[in-house]
CSV table of C-alpha atoms in Angstrom, one decimal:
chain,number,residue,atom,x,y,z
A,1,MET,CA,63.4,79.3,146.4
A,2,LEU,CA,59.7,80.1,146.8
A,3,ALA,CA,58.0,77.1,149.1
A,4,ALA,CA,54.4,76.5,149.8
A,5,LEU,CA,53.5,75.7,153.4
A,6,ILE,CA,51.3,72.5,153.7
A,7,CYS,CA,50.1,71.0,157.5
A,8,LEU,CA,49.6,67.1,157.8
A,9,SER,CA,46.0,66.5,159.0
A,10,GLY,CA,46.4,65.8,162.6
A,11,CYS,CA,49.7,67.2,163.6
A,12,ASN,CA,51.5,70.8,163.7
A,13,ILE,CA,53.9,69.7,161.3
A,14,ILE,CA,54.8,72.4,158.7
A,15,ILE,CA,57.0,70.6,155.6
A,16,PRO,CA,57.7,73.3,153.1
A,17,GLN,CA,57.0,71.6,149.4
A,18,PRO,CA,59.6,73.5,146.7
A,19,ARG,CA,57.6,75.0,143.4
A,20,ASP,CA,59.0,75.0,140.1
A,21,GLU,CA,61.7,77.6,139.4
A,22,TYR,CA,61.8,79.4,135.9
A,23,VAL,CA,64.7,81.1,134.0
A,24,ASP,CA,63.3,83.5,131.6
A,25,GLY,CA,59.9,81.5,131.2
A,26,ARG,CA,62.0,77.9,131.0
A,27,LEU,CA,61.6,75.4,133.9
A,28,ARG,CA,64.9,75.2,135.8
A,29,ILE,CA,66.2,71.7,136.5
A,30,THR,CA,69.5,70.5,138.5
A,31,TYR,CA,72.4,68.6,137.6
A,32,TRP,CA,74.3,67.6,139.9
A,33,GLU,CA,78.3,66.9,138.8
A,34,LYS,CA,81.7,65.7,140.5
A,35,TRP,CA,84.1,67.2,137.3
A,36,THR,CA,86.0,69.7,138.0
A,37,GLY,CA,89.1,72.1,135.9
A,38,PHE,CA,89.1,70.8,132.1
A,39,GLU,CA,86.6,68.5,132.8
A,40,GLY,CA,84.4,70.5,134.4
A,41,GLU,CA,84.7,73.0,131.7
A,42,ALA,CA,83.4,70.4,129.0
A,43,ILE,CA,80.7,69.5,130.4
A,44,GLN,CA,79.6,72.9,130.8
A,45,ARG,CA,80.0,73.4,127.7
A,46,VAL,CA,77.4,70.8,126.7
A,47,VAL,CA,74.7,72.4,129.2
A,48,ASP,CA,75.6,75.7,127.4
A,49,ARG,CA,74.7,74.1,123.9
A,50,PHE,CA,71.5,72.3,125.4
A,51,ASN,CA,70.3,75.4,126.7
A,52,GLY,CA,71.2,77.3,123.7
A,53,LYS,CA,69.3,74.9,121.7
A,54,GLN,CA,65.9,75.1,123.4
A,55,ASP,CA,63.7,77.4,125.0
A,56,ARG,CA,61.3,75.4,127.4
A,57,ILE,CA,63.9,74.2,130.1
A,58,TYR,CA,67.0,75.2,131.4
A,59,VAL,CA,69.9,73.0,133.4
A,60,ASN,CA,71.7,75.1,136.2
A,61,LEU,CA,75.3,72.7,136.3
A,62,VAL,CA,76.0,72.3,140.2
A,63,THR,CA,79.4,71.0,140.2
A,64,MET,CA,80.2,69.2,143.6
A,65,SER,CA,82.7,66.8,145.7
A,66,GLN,CA,81.7,63.6,147.6
A,67,ILE,CA,79.2,63.6,145.0
A,68,ASP,CA,77.9,60.0,145.7
A,69,ARG,CA,77.5,60.5,149.8
A,70,LYS,CA,75.6,63.9,148.6
A,71,ALA,CA,73.6,62.6,146.3
A,72,LEU,CA,72.4,59.7,148.9
A,73,VAL,CA,71.5,62.0,151.5
A,74,ALA,CA,69.5,64.3,149.3
A,75,ILE,CA,67.3,61.7,147.9
A,76,ALA,CA,66.6,60.0,151.7
A,77,GLY,CA,65.6,63.5,152.5
A,78,GLY,CA,63.3,63.5,149.1
A,79,ASP,CA,65.0,66.0,147.7
A,80,PRO,CA,67.1,65.2,144.7
A,81,PRO,CA,68.5,67.1,142.0
A,82,ASP,CA,66.9,66.0,138.5
A,83,LEU,CA,70.2,64.9,137.6
A,84,VAL,CA,73.3,63.0,139.1
A,85,GLY,CA,76.6,61.9,137.4
A,86,LEU,CA,78.0,58.8,139.2
A,87,TRP,CA,80.9,56.4,139.2
A,88,SER,CA,79.5,53.3,137.0
A,89,ALA,CA,81.2,51.4,139.7
A,90,GLY,CA,78.7,53.0,142.9
A,91,LEU,CA,75.7,52.4,140.5
A,92,SER,CA,75.0,49.0,142.1
A,93,GLN,CA,74.9,50.7,145.7
A,94,PHE,CA,72.3,52.9,144.5
A,95,ALA,CA,70.2,51.0,142.3
A,96,GLU,CA,70.0,48.3,145.5
A,97,LYS,CA,68.7,51.4,147.8
A,98,ARG,CA,66.2,52.1,145.4
A,99,ALA,CA,67.5,55.6,144.8
A,100,LEU,CA,67.9,55.6,140.7
A,101,MET,CA,65.0,56.0,138.6
A,102,PRO,CA,65.0,53.0,135.5
A,103,LEU,CA,66.4,54.5,132.3
A,104,GLU,CA,64.8,51.7,129.5
A,105,PRO,CA,60.7,53.4,130.1
A,106,PHE,CA,62.4,57.3,128.6
A,107,MET,CA,64.2,55.5,126.1
A,108,GLU,CA,61.6,53.4,124.3
A,109,LYS,CA,59.5,56.8,124.5
A,110,ALA,CA,61.9,59.0,123.4
A,111,GLY,CA,63.1,56.1,120.7
A,112,MET,CA,66.4,55.9,121.6
A,113,ARG,CA,68.6,52.6,120.7
A,114,ARG,CA,70.4,50.6,123.1
A,115,GLU,CA,72.4,49.5,120.3
A,116,ALA,CA,74.0,52.6,119.5
A,117,PHE,CA,75.9,52.2,122.9
A,118,THR,CA,79.4,50.4,123.3
A,119,GLU,CA,77.5,46.8,125.3
A,120,VAL,CA,80.4,47.1,127.8
A,121,PHE,CA,79.6,50.2,129.4
A,122,LEU,CA,75.6,49.7,129.1
A,123,GLU,CA,76.4,46.2,131.1
A,124,GLN,CA,78.3,48.5,133.7
A,125,ASN,CA,74.8,50.8,134.1
A,126,THR,CA,72.6,47.4,134.6
A,127,TYR,CA,71.8,45.9,137.7
A,128,ARG,CA,69.8,42.7,138.3
A,129,GLY,CA,68.8,43.7,134.7
A,130,THR,CA,67.3,47.3,135.0
A,131,LEU,CA,69.4,50.3,133.5
A,132,TYR,CA,70.0,52.5,135.7
A,133,GLY,CA,72.6,54.9,134.0
A,134,LEU,CA,73.5,55.7,130.5
A,135,PRO,CA,77.5,56.3,130.1
A,136,THR,CA,78.8,59.6,129.3
A,137,THR,CA,83.0,59.6,129.7
A,138,PRO,CA,84.1,55.9,129.3
A,139,ALA,CA,88.1,54.4,129.7
A,140,SER,CA,89.6,51.6,129.0
A,141,THR,CA,93.1,51.3,130.1
A,142,ALA,CA,96.5,49.9,128.4
A,143,LEU,CA,100.1,49.7,129.0
A,144,HIS,CA,101.9,52.6,128.4
A,145,TRP,CA,105.7,52.6,127.7
A,146,ASN,CA,108.6,55.1,127.9
A,147,LYS,CA,110.2,55.1,124.4
A,148,ARG,CA,113.8,56.4,125.0
A,149,LEU,CA,114.2,54.2,128.3
A,150,PHE,CA,113.4,51.0,125.6
A,151,ARG,CA,116.1,52.4,123.9
A,152,GLU,CA,118.4,53.0,126.5
A,153,ALA,CA,118.4,49.8,128.0
A,154,GLY,CA,118.7,47.9,123.8
A,155,LEU,CA,115.2,47.2,123.8
A,156,ASP,CA,112.8,48.2,121.0
A,157,PRO,CA,111.0,51.5,121.3
A,158,GLU,CA,108.5,50.6,118.9
A,159,ARG,CA,108.2,47.0,120.3
A,160,PRO,CA,106.2,46.8,123.5
A,161,PRO,CA,105.9,43.2,125.4
A,162,ARG,CA,103.6,41.1,123.4
A,163,THR,CA,103.3,38.5,126.6
A,164,LEU,CA,103.8,38.7,130.2
A,165,ALA,CA,106.8,36.8,130.1
A,166,GLU,CA,108.2,39.3,127.9
A,167,LEU,CA,107.2,42.2,130.4
A,168,ASP,CA,108.7,40.6,133.1
A,169,GLU,CA,112.0,40.1,131.2
A,170,MET,CA,112.0,43.4,129.8
A,171,ALA,CA,111.3,44.8,132.9
A,172,GLY,CA,114.6,43.5,134.1
A,173,LYS,CA,116.3,44.9,131.7
A,174,LEU,CA,114.8,48.4,132.6
A,175,THR,CA,115.5,48.2,136.6
A,176,LYS,CA,118.5,50.3,137.4
A,177,TYR,CA,120.0,50.1,141.3
A,178,ASP,CA,122.6,52.8,142.5
A,179,GLU,CA,125.9,52.2,143.8
A,180,ASN,CA,124.4,51.5,147.2
A,181,GLY,CA,122.0,48.6,145.9
A,182,HIS,CA,118.7,50.6,146.3
A,183,LEU,CA,116.3,51.0,143.1
A,184,VAL,CA,116.7,54.3,141.2
A,185,GLN,CA,114.7,53.2,138.0
A,186,VAL,CA,112.1,50.1,137.9
A,187,GLY,CA,110.9,48.3,134.9
A,188,PHE,CA,107.6,47.6,136.2
A,189,THR,CA,105.8,47.1,139.5
A,190,PRO,CA,102.1,45.4,139.8
A,191,SER,CA,102.0,48.0,142.7
A,192,GLU,CA,101.9,51.2,140.6
A,193,PRO,CA,99.7,53.0,140.3
A,194,GLY,CA,98.1,51.0,143.2
A,195,TRP,CA,94.4,52.0,141.8
A,196,TRP,CA,93.1,48.4,140.7
A,197,HIS,CA,95.2,45.5,142.4
A,198,TRP,CA,91.6,43.4,142.3
A,199,SER,CA,92.1,43.6,138.5
A,200,TRP,CA,95.5,41.4,137.8
A,201,GLY,CA,93.8,37.7,137.5
A,202,TYR,CA,91.6,38.6,134.6
A,203,TRP,CA,95.2,38.4,132.6
A,204,PHE,CA,95.2,35.4,134.3
A,205,GLY,CA,91.8,34.2,133.0
A,206,GLY,CA,90.2,34.9,136.2
A,207,GLU,CA,87.0,36.7,137.6
A,208,LEU,CA,86.3,38.1,140.9
A,209,TRP,CA,82.5,37.0,140.6
A,210,ASP,CA,80.5,34.9,138.5
A,211,GLY,CA,76.9,36.4,139.2
A,212,GLU,CA,75.6,34.4,142.2
A,213,ASN,CA,79.1,33.3,144.0
A,214,VAL,CA,82.5,35.0,145.0
A,215,THR,CA,85.1,33.5,142.6
A,216,PHE,CA,88.5,34.8,144.3
A,217,ASP,CA,90.0,31.4,145.2
A,218,THR,CA,90.6,30.2,141.7
A,219,PRO,CA,93.2,28.8,140.1
A,220,GLU,CA,93.6,31.9,137.7
A,221,ASN,CA,93.6,34.5,140.5
A,222,LEU,CA,96.0,32.4,142.4
A,223,ALA,CA,98.5,32.2,139.6
A,224,ALA,CA,97.5,36.4,139.2
A,225,TRP,CA,99.0,36.7,142.9
A,226,LYS,CA,102.2,34.4,142.5
A,227,TRP,CA,102.9,36.7,139.8
A,228,ILE,CA,102.7,39.8,141.9
A,229,GLN,CA,104.9,38.0,144.8
A,230,SER,CA,107.6,37.4,141.9
A,231,TYR,CA,108.5,41.2,141.8
A,232,PRO,CA,109.2,41.8,145.8
A,233,GLN,CA,111.0,38.5,145.3
A,234,LYS,CA,112.9,39.8,142.8
A,235,TYR,CA,113.6,43.6,143.9
A,236,GLY,CA,113.3,42.8,147.5
A,237,ALA,CA,110.1,43.5,149.2
A,238,GLU,CA,112.1,46.4,151.7
A,239,GLU,CA,113.7,48.0,148.8
A,240,LEU,CA,110.2,48.2,147.0
A,241,ARG,CA,108.3,49.5,149.6
A,242,ARG,CA,111.2,52.0,150.1
A,243,PHE,CA,111.5,52.9,146.4
A,244,GLN,CA,107.3,53.0,146.8
A,245,SER,CA,107.1,55.5,149.2
A,246,GLY,CA,109.1,58.1,147.5
A,247,ILE,CA,106.6,58.0,144.6
A,248,ALA,CA,103.2,57.6,146.8
A,249,GLY,CA,100.9,60.4,146.0
A,250,GLN,CA,102.0,62.5,143.0
A,251,PHE,CA,100.2,61.5,140.2
A,252,ALA,CA,98.9,64.8,138.7
A,253,THR,CA,102.2,66.2,138.9
A,254,PRO,CA,106.0,66.2,137.3
A,255,GLN,CA,107.1,63.9,139.9
A,256,ASN,CA,104.7,61.1,139.0
A,257,PRO,CA,107.0,58.0,138.6
A,258,PHE,CA,106.3,57.7,135.0
A,259,PHE,CA,106.4,61.2,133.9
A,260,SER,CA,110.0,61.4,136.2
A,261,GLU,CA,111.3,58.2,134.1
A,262,ARG,CA,111.6,56.4,137.5
A,263,VAL,CA,108.7,53.7,136.3
A,264,ALA,CA,109.7,52.3,132.4
A,265,MET,CA,106.1,51.0,132.0
A,266,ILE,CA,102.5,50.9,133.6
A,267,VAL,CA,98.6,50.3,133.2
A,268,GLN,CA,97.1,53.6,133.1
A,269,GLY,CA,93.5,54.6,131.4
A,270,VAL,CA,93.1,57.0,128.4
A,271,TRP,CA,93.3,59.7,130.3
A,272,MET,CA,97.2,59.7,130.8
A,273,ALA,CA,97.7,61.4,127.1
A,274,ASN,CA,95.8,64.9,128.7
A,275,PHE,CA,98.1,64.2,131.8
A,276,ILE,CA,101.6,63.4,129.8
A,277,GLN,CA,100.9,66.8,127.9
A,278,THR,CA,100.6,68.7,130.6
A,279,TYR,CA,103.5,67.6,133.5
A,280,ALA,CA,105.8,65.7,131.0
A,281,PRO,CA,105.0,67.0,126.9
A,282,GLY,CA,108.4,66.0,126.0
A,283,LEU,CA,108.3,62.6,127.3
A,284,GLU,CA,108.5,59.7,124.5
A,285,TRP,CA,105.9,57.6,125.0
A,286,GLY,CA,103.5,54.8,123.5
A,287,ALA,CA,100.5,52.9,124.6
A,288,ALA,CA,99.3,48.8,123.5
A,289,PRO,CA,97.3,46.2,125.0
A,290,PHE,CA,98.8,44.9,128.7
A,291,PRO,CA,100.0,41.4,127.4
A,292,SER,CA,98.0,38.7,129.3
A,293,ALA,CA,99.9,35.5,130.7
A,294,VAL,CA,97.2,33.3,128.6
A,295,PRO,CA,98.2,32.5,125.3
A,296,GLY,CA,95.1,33.2,123.0
A,297,LEU,CA,93.5,35.5,125.6
A,298,GLU,CA,94.1,38.7,123.5
A,299,HIS,CA,93.2,42.5,124.2
A,300,VAL,CA,92.2,42.0,127.9
A,301,ALA,CA,91.3,45.5,129.8
A,302,MET,CA,89.8,47.1,132.4
A,303,VAL,CA,87.1,49.3,131.5
A,304,GLU,CA,85.1,51.8,134.0
A,305,CYS,CA,82.8,55.1,132.7
A,306,ASP,CA,81.2,57.8,134.2
A,307,SER,CA,77.2,57.3,134.1
A,308,ILE,CA,74.4,60.1,134.3
A,309,CYS,CA,71.3,58.9,136.0
A,310,ILE,CA,67.6,60.4,137.2
A,311,PRO,CA,67.5,60.3,141.0
A,312,ALA,CA,64.3,58.4,142.5
A,313,GLY,CA,62.0,61.3,143.6
A,314,ALA,CA,63.6,63.9,140.7
A,315,ARG,CA,60.7,66.1,140.6
A,316,HIS,CA,61.6,67.0,136.6
A,317,PRO,CA,62.0,63.2,135.1
A,318,ASP,CA,61.2,64.1,132.0
A,319,GLU,CA,62.7,67.3,131.5
A,320,ALA,CA,65.5,65.8,132.6
A,321,PHE,CA,65.6,62.9,130.1
A,322,GLU,CA,65.4,65.5,127.2
A,323,PHE,CA,69.1,67.2,128.6
A,324,ILE,CA,70.2,63.0,128.9
A,325,GLN,CA,69.1,62.0,125.1
A,326,TYR,CA,70.7,65.4,124.4
A,327,LEU,CA,73.9,64.6,126.1
A,328,CYS,CA,74.1,61.3,124.6
A,329,SER,CA,73.3,62.2,121.0
A,330,GLN,CA,76.9,61.9,119.0
A,331,GLU,CA,77.2,65.8,119.4
A,332,GLY,CA,76.9,66.1,123.0
A,333,LEU,CA,79.3,63.1,123.6
A,334,GLU,CA,81.9,64.0,121.1
A,335,LEU,CA,81.9,67.4,123.0
A,336,LEU,CA,81.9,66.2,126.1
A,337,ASN,CA,84.5,63.4,125.3
A,338,MET,CA,86.7,66.1,123.2
A,339,GLY,CA,87.0,67.9,126.1
A,340,HIS,CA,87.6,64.9,128.5
A,341,LYS,CA,90.1,63.7,126.3
A,342,LYS,CA,88.5,60.2,126.2
A,343,PHE,CA,86.6,58.1,123.6
A,344,THR,CA,82.3,58.0,123.3
A,345,PRO,CA,80.7,55.1,124.4
A,346,LEU,CA,78.7,55.2,121.2
A,347,LYS,CA,79.7,52.4,118.5
A,348,GLU,CA,79.6,55.6,115.7
A,349,VAL,CA,82.0,58.3,116.0
A,350,SER,CA,82.6,61.4,113.7
A,351,PRO,CA,85.6,61.1,111.1
A,352,GLU,CA,86.5,64.6,112.7
A,353,PHE,CA,86.2,63.6,116.5
A,354,LEU,CA,89.0,60.6,115.3
A,355,ALA,CA,91.3,63.4,113.1
A,356,ASN,CA,91.5,66.2,115.8
A,357,HIS,CA,92.2,63.8,119.4
A,358,PRO,CA,94.9,64.7,120.9
A,359,ASN,CA,95.4,61.0,122.3
A,360,PRO,CA,97.6,60.2,119.3
A,361,TYR,CA,96.4,56.2,120.7
A,362,ILE,CA,92.9,57.0,120.9
A,363,GLU,CA,92.0,54.2,118.5
A,364,VAL,CA,93.8,51.3,120.8
A,365,PHE,CA,91.7,52.4,123.6
A,366,ILE,CA,88.2,52.4,121.6
A,367,THR,CA,89.4,48.8,120.3
A,368,LEU,CA,90.3,47.5,124.1
A,369,ALA,CA,86.9,48.4,125.2
A,370,ASP,CA,85.2,47.0,122.5
A,371,SER,CA,87.0,43.6,123.0
A,372,PRO,CA,85.5,40.1,124.4
A,373,ASN,CA,87.9,40.6,127.2
A,374,ALA,CA,87.2,43.3,128.5
A,375,PHE,CA,86.0,43.1,132.5
A,376,TYR,CA,85.0,45.6,134.6
A,377,ALA,CA,84.7,45.9,138.8
A,378,PRO,CA,82.2,43.2,139.8
A,379,LEU,CA,78.0,44.9,139.8
A,380,MET,CA,77.5,44.3,143.1
A,381,SER,CA,76.2,46.2,145.6
A,382,MET,CA,79.2,45.3,148.4
A,383,TRP,CA,81.8,46.0,145.5
A,384,TYR,CA,83.4,48.6,147.5
A,385,GLU,CA,83.7,46.5,151.2
A,386,TYR,CA,84.8,43.5,148.5
A,387,ASN,CA,87.8,45.9,147.4
A,388,ASP,CA,88.5,47.2,150.8
A,389,GLU,CA,89.1,43.2,151.9
A,390,ILE,CA,91.8,43.0,148.7
A,391,THR,CA,93.6,46.2,149.0
A,392,PRO,CA,95.2,45.1,152.3
A,393,ALA,CA,96.1,41.3,151.1
A,394,PHE,CA,97.9,42.9,147.9
A,395,ASP,CA,99.9,44.7,150.6
A,396,MET,CA,100.7,41.8,152.4
A,397,VAL,CA,102.0,39.7,149.5
A,398,MET,CA,103.7,43.0,147.9
A,399,PHE,CA,105.8,43.7,150.9
A,400,GLY,CA,106.6,39.8,151.9
A,401,THR,CA,104.7,39.5,155.3
A,402,THR,CA,102.3,36.6,153.8
A,403,GLY,CA,102.3,34.2,150.9
A,404,PRO,CA,99.8,34.2,148.0
A,405,GLU,CA,97.7,31.0,148.9
A,406,ALA,CA,97.1,32.5,152.5
A,407,ALA,CA,96.2,36.1,151.0
A,408,VAL,CA,93.8,34.5,148.5
A,409,SER,CA,92.1,32.4,151.0
A,410,MET,CA,91.7,35.1,153.4
A,411,VAL,CA,89.9,36.9,150.9
A,412,GLN,CA,87.6,34.2,149.7
A,413,GLU,CA,86.4,33.7,153.3
A,414,ARG,CA,86.2,37.3,154.3
A,415,VAL,CA,84.4,38.4,151.3
A,416,SER,CA,82.0,35.2,151.3
A,417,ASP,CA,80.6,36.0,154.6
A,418,MET,CA,79.8,39.1,153.7
A,419,TRP,CA,78.1,38.1,150.5
A,420,VAL,CA,76.1,35.6,152.1
A,421,ARG,CA,74.2,38.3,154.4
A,422,ALA,CA,74.5,40.8,151.7
A,423,ARG,CA,72.3,38.5,149.2
A,424,ALA,CA,69.8,37.4,151.7
A,425,SER,CA,69.4,41.1,152.7
A,426,ILE,CA,68.7,41.4,149.0
A,427,GLU,CA,66.2,38.4,148.4
A,428,ARG,CA,64.3,39.5,151.1
A,429,ARG,CA,63.6,43.1,149.9
A,430,GLU,CA,62.8,41.3,146.7
A,431,ARG,CA,60.3,39.0,147.9
A,432,ALA,CA,58.8,41.8,150.0
A,433,GLU,CA,58.0,44.0,146.8
A,434,ALA,CA,56.8,41.3,144.8
A,435,GLU,CA,54.3,40.5,147.7
A,436,ALA,CA,53.4,44.6,147.5
A,437,ALA,CA,52.7,44.5,144.2
A,438,ARG,CA,50.4,41.6,144.2
């Protein structure tokens, strides 16, 4: 890249200033994204479609690992890409560091309507009232069950559990031991796949944060953790640990415990159909809402999404948003999400998208995402630290080294202390910004 050099007045420091680059006369903008494999191929098709539709902008897609860390370094160094794809759970951290540009002014100028999107995915891209990203590939989670194992256990393979008590009862019928008393098949365990230990309280009516305070030690969350403890009590903590060690780290392989029929019921996301097709094409399976513990509390589901954002300091924000406008159109999002085997964050989709979708349960996941009981990770800049406290506490309960009351109190105390310090820092920054703006 050609660079002009300028000399700062009063010193000898030479700072290179990047120049715009052009491809066949079109302004080149850079888009960092994290997807590889079939997901990377899908976004490349969207980029190619956009590049072919107009003759002023050329989007250069760059795929990379550890995108959160690299993007923060680039933004802090004053040389960010024009676009970056982030996980919604990490967006608050970027927003708190003022590392992203607000998108609502761009949307207003372009005539894009917020109402076109499913609200829960816009909420995940909003931090302290400001929209910093737009959703691209959304997901919701559901109960996945093995129909063949249901039939073998004398259960109706077309009828998943409708209450948590039913799930517990069915899990017992689906659990098997060998002649030595070792677990060889588990009906269900809250420890598998082990990605969302923080989430169980929501199926009991709980939440982790009320917008102002940490709310981990509520009766609802404690009830959830007592339910978690009931599984090692039934299976035996050491036996469950032994079983778990034999299935760990095998998600995207034929040895995945759900694919290899060692776990009969599991919570997983909309992406699971694609992995089943790849690693266990003959598996008989279904997907349905995971049952709640509270009568009347229906269609509870964890939701998340990938987001596209414009980093603070991006050199070509207007051109970057022009690409976002295409990506977030019905055409762009259906092209991307058909490739990802997901649904789109838009309220309206084409009949062809649903008719041709490879996931036979895609409308279950869409319904769950639109549910008033859909939930997501708290929009806190210190969410990753919060989750880091939950994971070891979960393991302590699951493997019998502490009780649920002690674990819940421990998490509440530790995270509350962290949140008090974090909130004080946020408020100091906002006061300073308000004074500077006067």
